[in-house]
Tab-separated table of C-alpha atoms and ligand atoms in Angstrom:
chain	number	residue	atom	x	y	z
Y	2	MET	CA	22.101	23.367	-13.978
Y	3	THR	CA	18.539	22.142	-13.420
Y	4	ASN	CA	17.856	18.399	-13.179
Y	5	SER	CA	14.655	16.485	-13.025
Y	6	ILE	CA	13.291	12.970	-12.448
Y	7	GLU	CA	9.858	11.433	-12.547
Y	8	CYS	CA	8.948	8.445	-10.322
Y	9	ILE	CA	5.604	6.671	-10.622
Y	10	ALA	CA	4.656	4.323	-7.693
Y	11	PRO	CA	1.603	2.194	-7.475
Y	12	SER	CA	-0.618	1.711	-4.395
Y	13	ASN	CA	-0.815	-1.691	-2.813
Y	14	ILE	CA	-3.407	-3.803	-1.101
Y	15	ALA	CA	-2.353	-5.878	1.937
Y	16	LEU	CA	-3.636	-9.516	2.182
Y	17	VAL	CA	-2.028	-9.971	5.583
Y	18	LYS	CA	-2.351	-6.588	7.307
Y	19	TYR	CA	0.158	-4.416	9.141
Y	20	TRP	CA	-1.691	-3.132	12.157
Y	21	GLY	CA	0.417	-2.035	15.132
Y	22	LYS	CA	3.992	-0.761	15.217
Y	23	LYS	CA	6.870	-0.228	17.540
Y	24	GLY	CA	9.989	1.997	17.630
Y	25	ILE	CA	10.437	3.974	14.409
Y	26	GLN	CA	7.870	2.535	12.103
Y	27	ILE	CA	8.709	-1.096	12.860
Y	28	PRO	CA	5.781	-3.400	12.224
Y	29	GLN	CA	4.539	-5.609	15.015
Y	30	ASN	CA	3.841	-8.366	12.534
Y	31	PRO	CA	4.837	-9.153	8.940
Y	32	SER	CA	2.505	-8.257	6.093
Y	33	LEU	CA	1.998	-9.405	2.543
Y	34	SER	CA	0.530	-7.397	-0.337
Y	35	PHE	CA	-0.365	-7.253	-4.023
Y	36	THR	CA	1.059	-4.202	-5.720
Y	37	LEU	CA	-1.509	-2.590	-7.959
Y	38	SER	CA	-1.216	-1.243	-11.502
Y	39	GLU	CA	-3.703	1.581	-12.191
Y	40	SER	CA	-3.844	3.287	-8.785
Y	41	ARG	CA	-0.636	5.254	-8.608
Y	42	THR	CA	1.112	8.518	-7.794
Y	43	THR	CA	3.442	10.383	-10.194
Y	44	THR	CA	5.991	12.592	-8.595
Y	45	ARG	CA	8.336	14.893	-10.538
Y	46	MET	CA	11.322	16.277	-8.584
Y	47	THR	CA	13.272	19.143	-10.041
Y	48	TRP	CA	16.432	20.303	-8.393
Y	49	GLU	CA	19.026	23.036	-8.739
Y	50	GLU	CA	22.055	23.919	-6.629
Y	51	GLY	CA	21.619	27.269	-4.910
Y	52	HIS	CA	19.349	28.637	-2.222
Y	53	TYR	CA	17.527	26.194	0.061
Y	54	GLN	CA	13.858	25.906	-0.854
Y	55	THR	CA	11.179	23.234	-0.993
Y	56	GLU	CA	8.245	23.971	-3.304
Y	57	PHE	CA	5.415	21.370	-3.311
Y	58	LEU	CA	2.471	21.221	-5.768
Y	59	PHE	CA	-0.240	18.652	-5.502
Y	60	GLU	CA	-2.168	18.250	-8.735
Y	61	GLY	CA	-0.901	21.684	-9.794
Y	62	ASN	CA	-1.849	23.513	-6.636
Y	63	GLN	CA	-0.027	24.579	-3.520
Y	64	SER	CA	-1.144	22.618	-0.437
Y	65	HIS	CA	0.096	23.827	2.938
Y	66	SER	CA	-0.974	20.705	4.809
Y	67	PHE	CA	0.984	18.448	2.408
Y	68	GLU	CA	3.890	20.865	2.165
Y	69	LYS	CA	4.603	20.576	5.898
Y	70	LYS	CA	4.740	16.799	5.594
Y	71	ILE	CA	7.059	16.956	2.606
Y	72	ILE	CA	9.451	19.435	4.428
Y	73	ASP	CA	9.580	17.074	7.421
Y	74	TYR	CA	10.262	14.155	5.111
Y	75	ARG	CA	13.034	16.061	3.271
Y	76	GLU	CA	14.650	16.827	6.672
Y	77	LEU	CA	14.586	13.124	7.439
Y	78	TRP	CA	16.577	12.400	4.282
Y	79	GLU	CA	18.942	15.320	5.109
Y	80	LYS	CA	19.875	13.696	8.403
Y	81	ASN	CA	21.285	10.789	6.447
Y	82	TYR	CA	22.409	12.638	3.383
Y	83	PRO	CA	23.381	16.276	4.356
Y	84	ASP	CA	24.442	16.977	0.702
Y	85	LEU	CA	20.753	17.247	-0.066
Y	86	LYS	CA	20.776	20.661	1.676
Y	87	LYS	CA	22.604	22.153	-1.318
Y	88	TYR	CA	19.499	22.045	-3.519
Y	89	SER	CA	16.398	24.056	-4.207
Y	90	LEU	CA	13.626	21.455	-4.844
Y	91	LYS	CA	10.388	21.577	-6.699
Y	92	ILE	CA	8.189	18.561	-6.070
Y	93	GLU	CA	5.000	18.031	-8.189
Y	94	SER	CA	2.717	15.146	-7.360
Y	95	SER	CA	-0.542	13.783	-8.796
Y	96	ASN	CA	-2.603	10.640	-8.321
Y	97	SER	CA	-4.197	8.627	-11.009
Y	98	PHE	CA	-7.302	8.155	-8.797
Y	99	PRO	CA	-9.565	10.920	-7.627
Y	100	HIS	CA	-8.295	12.540	-4.414
Y	101	SER	CA	-11.720	12.215	-2.754
Y	102	ALA	CA	-12.251	8.602	-3.664
Y	103	GLY	CA	-11.324	7.386	-0.196
Y	104	ILE	CA	-8.382	5.393	-1.443
Y	105	ALA	CA	-5.271	5.469	0.735
Y	106	SER	CA	-2.708	7.447	-1.162
Y	107	SER	CA	0.096	7.495	1.409
Y	108	ALA	CA	1.587	4.236	0.105
Y	109	SER	CA	1.933	5.407	-3.504
Y	110	SER	CA	2.853	8.970	-2.639
Y	111	MET	CA	5.547	8.257	-0.080
Y	112	ALA	CA	7.042	5.479	-2.271
Y	113	SER	CA	7.222	7.734	-5.335
Y	114	LEU	CA	8.710	10.583	-3.252
Y	115	SER	CA	11.292	8.245	-1.693
Y	116	LEU	CA	12.320	6.984	-5.115
Y	117	CYS	CA	12.753	10.631	-6.323
Y	118	PHE	CA	15.057	11.411	-3.417
Y	119	SER	CA	16.991	8.216	-4.086
Y	120	GLU	CA	17.337	9.015	-7.792
Y	121	LEU	CA	18.437	12.605	-7.087
Y	122	LEU	CA	21.165	11.398	-4.704
Y	123	LYS	CA	22.216	8.760	-7.209
Y	124	SER	CA	22.492	11.171	-10.080
Y	125	GLU	CA	24.476	13.579	-7.947
Y	126	GLY	CA	26.880	10.830	-6.987
Y	127	VAL	CA	25.945	10.840	-3.314
Y	128	LEU	CA	24.181	7.473	-3.235
Y	129	ASP	CA	26.239	4.664	-4.742
Y	130	LEU	CA	24.428	1.404	-4.161
Y	131	GLU	CA	23.924	-1.597	-6.438
Y	132	GLU	CA	20.395	-2.098	-7.657
Y	133	LYS	CA	19.149	-4.430	-4.911
Y	134	LYS	CA	20.477	-2.272	-2.115
Y	135	PHE	CA	19.242	0.902	-3.889
Y	136	PHE	CA	15.678	-0.369	-3.728
Y	137	GLN	CA	16.035	-1.670	-0.216
Y	138	ASN	CA	17.171	1.804	0.839
Y	139	ALA	CA	14.294	3.431	-1.065
Y	140	SER	CA	11.923	0.988	0.667
Y	141	ASP	CA	13.415	1.710	4.081
Y	142	PHE	CA	12.942	5.512	3.589
Y	143	SER	CA	9.404	4.959	2.242
Y	144	ARG	CA	8.593	3.108	5.491
Y	145	LEU	CA	9.676	6.115	7.468
Y	146	GLY	CA	7.167	8.194	5.449
Y	147	SER	CA	4.352	5.657	5.811
Y	148	GLY	CA	4.671	1.988	6.748
Y	149	SER	CA	2.644	0.500	3.867
Y	150	ALA	CA	4.621	2.651	1.364
Y	151	CYS	CA	7.678	0.417	1.735
Y	152	ARG	CA	5.748	-2.395	-0.124
Y	153	SER	CA	4.999	-0.075	-3.095
Y	154	VAL	CA	8.667	0.051	-4.092
Y	155	TYR	CA	8.287	-3.484	-5.568
Y	156	GLY	CA	5.900	-5.112	-8.013
Y	157	GLY	CA	3.864	-8.285	-7.794
Y	158	VAL	CA	3.529	-10.116	-4.410
Y	159	VAL	CA	5.432	-8.226	-1.744
Y	160	THR	CA	6.238	-8.757	1.946
Y	161	TRP	CA	7.458	-6.555	4.693
Y	162	GLY	CA	8.493	-7.549	8.181
Y	163	GLN	CA	10.876	-10.267	9.408
Y	164	TRP	CA	9.433	-13.789	9.084
Y	165	ARG	CA	11.604	-15.824	6.680
Y	166	GLU	CA	15.039	-15.666	5.153
Y	167	GLY	CA	15.676	-12.425	3.174
Y	168	THR	CA	12.860	-10.516	4.899
Y	169	SER	CA	13.350	-7.476	7.104
Y	170	ASP	CA	11.375	-5.193	9.472
Y	171	GLU	CA	13.058	-2.240	7.783
Y	172	TYR	CA	12.281	-2.774	4.119
Y	173	ALA	CA	10.023	-4.823	1.838
Y	174	SER	CA	10.887	-7.386	-0.748
Y	175	GLU	CA	9.155	-9.170	-3.633
Y	176	ILE	CA	8.322	-12.892	-3.306
Y	177	PRO	CA	9.091	-13.753	-6.955
Y	178	GLU	CA	7.847	-17.395	-6.723
Y	179	LEU	CA	4.370	-16.027	-5.714
Y	180	THR	CA	4.423	-13.151	-8.260
Y	181	GLU	CA	4.967	-15.733	-10.970
Y	182	LYS	CA	1.863	-17.699	-9.930
Y	183	TRP	CA	-0.459	-14.674	-8.974
Y	184	ASN	CA	0.348	-11.979	-11.535
Y	185	ASP	CA	-2.906	-12.468	-13.379
Y	186	TRP	CA	-5.234	-11.362	-10.613
Y	187	GLY	CA	-7.585	-8.430	-10.769
Y	188	ASP	CA	-8.642	-6.074	-8.025
Y	189	ALA	CA	-11.953	-4.287	-8.517
Y	190	ILE	CA	-11.830	-1.415	-5.973
Y	191	LEU	CA	-15.450	-0.849	-5.018
Y	192	LEU	CA	-15.968	2.654	-3.748
Y	193	VAL	CA	-18.411	2.704	-0.876
Y	194	SER	CA	-17.649	6.089	0.697
Y	195	SER	CA	-15.323	8.961	0.158
Y	196	SER	CA	-16.131	10.667	3.490
Y	197	GLU	CA	-13.245	11.396	5.794
Y	198	LYS	CA	-12.439	8.563	8.172
Y	199	PRO	CA	-13.304	9.147	11.827
Y	200	VAL	CA	-9.991	7.544	12.962
Y	201	SER	CA	-6.741	7.787	10.903
Y	202	SER	CA	-4.433	4.744	10.362
Y	203	ARG	CA	-1.874	6.403	12.589
Y	204	GLN	CA	-4.388	6.499	15.417
Y	205	GLY	CA	-5.532	2.933	14.700
Y	206	HIS	CA	-1.946	1.684	14.876
Y	207	ALA	CA	-1.445	3.522	18.159
Y	208	LEU	CA	-4.492	1.875	19.679
Y	209	MET	CA	-2.908	-1.537	19.143
Y	210	GLU	CA	-0.412	-0.545	21.909
Y	211	THR	CA	-3.078	-1.021	24.603
Y	212	HIS	CA	-5.272	-3.472	22.744
Y	213	PRO	CA	-6.413	-6.423	24.873
Y	214	TYR	CA	-5.894	-8.836	21.979
Y	215	ALA	CA	-2.583	-7.348	20.707
Y	216	GLU	CA	-0.269	-10.191	21.550
Y	217	ALA	CA	-2.622	-12.881	20.226
Y	218	ARG	CA	-3.070	-10.868	17.067
Y	219	PHE	CA	0.694	-10.375	16.351
Y	220	LYS	CA	1.320	-14.095	16.970
Y	221	HIS	CA	-1.651	-15.084	14.837
Y	222	ALA	CA	-0.668	-12.773	11.962
Y	223	LYS	CA	2.813	-14.378	11.865
Y	224	SER	CA	1.440	-17.908	11.572
Y	225	ARG	CA	-1.073	-16.638	8.967
Y	226	MET	CA	1.839	-15.414	6.832
Y	227	ASN	CA	3.255	-18.950	6.636
Y	228	GLU	CA	-0.131	-20.401	5.929
Y	229	LEU	CA	-0.895	-17.927	3.219
Y	230	TYR	CA	2.530	-18.307	1.632
Y	231	ASN	CA	2.034	-22.124	1.355
Y	232	VAL	CA	-1.554	-21.811	0.015
Y	233	MET	CA	-0.356	-19.345	-2.605
Y	234	LEU	CA	2.566	-21.477	-3.529
Y	235	ASN	CA	0.176	-24.399	-4.073
Y	236	GLU	CA	-2.277	-22.153	-5.902
Y	237	ASP	CA	-5.129	-23.283	-3.634
Y	238	LYS	CA	-7.464	-20.428	-4.697
Y	239	MET	CA	-10.480	-21.266	-2.534
Y	240	ARG	CA	-8.380	-21.546	0.579
Y	241	PHE	CA	-6.705	-18.352	-0.476
Y	242	CYS	CA	-10.122	-16.582	-0.476
Y	243	ASP	CA	-10.999	-17.926	3.025
Y	244	ILE	CA	-7.717	-16.678	4.514
Y	245	VAL	CA	-7.810	-13.232	2.830
Y	246	GLU	CA	-11.393	-12.566	3.966
Y	247	THR	CA	-10.851	-13.832	7.509
Y	248	GLU	CA	-7.765	-11.526	7.754
Y	249	ALA	CA	-9.690	-8.467	6.497
Y	250	LEU	CA	-12.453	-9.112	8.996
Y	251	GLU	CA	-9.882	-9.601	11.722
Y	252	LEU	CA	-8.447	-6.195	11.043
Y	253	HIS	CA	-11.908	-4.542	11.296
Y	254	GLY	CA	-12.639	-6.654	14.378
Y	255	LEU	CA	-9.525	-5.240	16.022
Y	256	MET	CA	-10.836	-1.768	15.321
Y	257	MET	CA	-14.263	-2.609	16.786
Y	258	ASN	CA	-12.511	-4.065	19.882
Y	259	SER	CA	-10.133	-1.130	20.448
Y	260	ASN	CA	-10.528	1.195	23.317
Y	261	PRO	CA	-12.067	3.471	22.259
Y	262	SER	CA	-13.839	1.353	19.757
Y	263	PHE	CA	-14.273	2.573	16.133
Y	264	ILE	CA	-15.966	1.244	13.038
Y	265	LEU	CA	-14.804	2.083	9.521
Y	266	ILE	CA	-17.051	-0.216	7.504
Y	267	LYS	CA	-20.427	0.944	6.316
Y	268	PRO	CA	-23.725	-0.978	5.897
Y	269	GLU	CA	-22.892	-1.120	2.202
Y	270	SER	CA	-19.538	-2.719	2.903
Y	271	LEU	CA	-21.258	-5.504	4.720
Y	272	GLY	CA	-23.891	-5.886	1.990
Y	273	ILE	CA	-21.097	-6.342	-0.579
Y	274	ILE	CA	-19.253	-8.814	1.629
Y	275	GLU	CA	-22.374	-10.978	1.820
Y	276	LYS	CA	-22.920	-10.793	-1.892
Y	277	VAL	CA	-19.352	-11.711	-2.682
Y	278	ARG	CA	-19.503	-14.792	-0.537
Y	279	ALA	CA	-22.805	-15.822	-2.157
Y	280	PHE	CA	-21.337	-15.208	-5.632
Y	281	ARG	CA	-18.341	-17.452	-4.797
Y	282	LYS	CA	-20.461	-20.219	-3.382
Y	283	GLU	CA	-22.828	-20.173	-6.388
Y	284	THR	CA	-20.309	-19.877	-9.233
Y	285	MET	CA	-17.225	-21.525	-7.601
Y	286	ILE	CA	-15.245	-18.607	-8.977
Y	287	PRO	CA	-12.512	-17.748	-6.428
Y	288	ALA	CA	-13.361	-14.137	-5.996
Y	289	CYS	CA	-12.920	-12.686	-2.489
Y	290	PHE	CA	-12.966	-9.384	-0.633
Y	291	THR	CA	-10.433	-7.569	1.436
Y	292	LEU	CA	-10.489	-4.103	3.044
Y	293	ASP	CA	-8.010	-1.500	3.899
Y	294	ALA	CA	-8.474	0.792	6.881
Y	295	GLY	CA	-11.698	2.128	5.349
Y	296	PRO	CA	-15.129	1.202	4.036
Y	297	ASN	CA	-14.128	0.419	0.386
Y	298	ILE	CA	-13.972	-3.258	-0.761
Y	299	HIS	CA	-11.132	-4.714	-2.847
Y	300	LEU	CA	-12.660	-7.552	-4.832
Y	301	LEU	CA	-9.830	-9.843	-5.823
Y	302	TYR	CA	-10.316	-12.372	-8.637
Y	303	PRO	CA	-8.476	-14.261	-11.347
Y	304	LEU	CA	-8.462	-12.177	-14.540
Y	305	GLU	CA	-9.651	-15.116	-16.661
Y	306	LYS	CA	-13.039	-14.666	-14.864
Y	307	LYS	CA	-13.200	-10.954	-15.505
Y	308	LYS	CA	-16.308	-11.005	-17.652
Y	309	GLU	CA	-18.294	-12.873	-14.974
Y	310	VAL	CA	-16.977	-10.661	-12.160
Y	311	VAL	CA	-17.733	-7.454	-14.032
Y	312	ASP	CA	-21.229	-8.674	-14.870
Y	313	PHE	CA	-21.693	-9.431	-11.145
Y	314	ILE	CA	-20.461	-5.969	-10.064
Y	315	LYS	CA	-22.802	-4.313	-12.619
Y	316	SER	CA	-25.867	-6.347	-11.799
Y	317	GLU	CA	-25.565	-6.749	-8.027
Y	318	LEU	CA	-23.064	-4.318	-6.453
Y	319	THR	CA	-23.540	-1.071	-8.314
Y	320	PRO	CA	-26.471	0.037	-6.124
Y	321	LEU	CA	-24.211	-0.279	-3.028
Y	322	LEU	CA	-21.457	1.858	-4.446
Y	323	GLU	CA	-21.048	5.634	-4.090
Y	324	ASP	CA	-22.244	7.078	-7.420
Y	325	GLY	CA	-21.914	3.490	-8.752
Y	326	LYS	CA	-18.134	3.916	-8.931
Y	327	TRP	CA	-15.381	1.343	-8.930
Y	328	ILE	CA	-11.795	1.214	-10.150
Y	329	ASP	CA	-10.737	-1.531	-12.503
Y	330	ASP	CA	-7.255	-2.441	-11.165
Y	331	LYS	CA	-5.045	-5.442	-11.173
Y	332	ILE	CA	-1.640	-6.680	-9.950
Y	333	GLY	CA	1.126	-4.582	-11.410
Y	334	THR	CA	4.826	-4.694	-11.957
Y	335	GLY	CA	5.934	-1.924	-9.656
Y	336	PRO	CA	7.321	1.602	-9.955
Y	337	VAL	CA	8.536	3.262	-13.111
Y	338	ILE	CA	11.427	5.829	-13.182
Y	339	ASN	CA	11.657	8.241	-16.015
Y	340	ASN	CA	14.805	10.296	-16.474
Y	341	ALA	CA	14.224	13.592	-18.273
N	19	LIG	C1	-1.636	-2.366	5.541
N	19	LIG	N1	-2.891	-0.465	6.552
N	19	LIG	O1	-0.957	-3.364	5.723
N	19	LIG	C2	-2.556	-1.852	6.651
N	19	LIG	C3	-3.915	-2.533	6.631
N	19	LIG	C4	-4.264	-0.260	6.496
N	19	LIG	C5	-4.906	-1.514	6.828
N	19	LIG	O2	-0.765	0.167	6.676
N	19	LIG	O3	1.192	5.245	10.162
N	19	LIG	O4	-0.730	4.526	6.275
N	19	LIG	O5	1.822	5.669	7.830
N	19	LIG	O6	2.719	3.619	9.013
N	19	LIG	O7	0.814	2.542	6.362
N	19	LIG	C6	-2.291	1.919	6.748
N	19	LIG	O8	-1.375	2.525	7.572
N	19	LIG	O9	0.272	3.834	8.463
N	19	LIG	C7	-1.954	0.497	6.669
N	19	LIG	P1	1.568	4.675	8.889
N	19	LIG	P2	-0.216	3.400	7.008
N	19	LIG	O10	-1.644	-1.749	4.439
């Protein structure tokens, strides 16, 4: 008998960044993120008992570079759940955003894949966990695929890394009291460049092992988590903007200070940063920027100010964007699982 499951997982944007790891994908400091809504990966997993096979299609095509990753990831699951070896698997993935847009897709893709493995094992009676533990397990395995992916298993405001009761280095969790207050924020993803990055996130994390400021950074990020949590709980939006921007620049500062040094932002990224700060100062609208490990800018803002922000993007930022492109995203409610 053939069975099938579809898992849709969104991407996420970190406000306090995970940068540096130890052991097996254990973060050196806790992180905090907004789960997005429109930027997502859909994975369909179809399985059948019989000969051992893993077929992988990305956007309808075979991809040997991705397939190797998927096979390694399947083997990781099999170490914990050997029953998985009974199945022939077909895995079909696609992203809602263009592959070449320069948006990190590892978070949404590994989270959707981990959820598919979890659902397969659940429906075959191998994984018998109550809901909370089921998602913790899926987040734990997402982390093993890609660190930031463990946050994409939850919606709203999410944290990963041990820093307060209920948090863990091994899996992420939602912070419901913050989701409740921040679920009406937008994220305009401003596409500056889709060129391949000179240094991958994996290499960037590794450079933190010998970074001269590593210890100070990890300590600082931990105290920033507490500060940001309190600021968000009190809905101090202007202070939120200051912290989020400083954190993004600190991440890119760490890259510039690594040995060897590397720079991922582009002149256009800096141009946007200056314009966002001027826009906030002039309008008093709490709109702020953050960046992933790349040149694109995430412009965060309260959705009630969407008209003003979109007008600002169109009038001032479009010339700095690659082909004038940006993605109209916002905070989302997390993964969707479709049985069929
Ligand atoms: C984050 N980033 O917290 C940070 C901020 C990018 C900048 O996690 O090696 O793809 O797969 O664990 O998760 C990007 O690194 O790295 C990342 P791996 P990942 O979102």
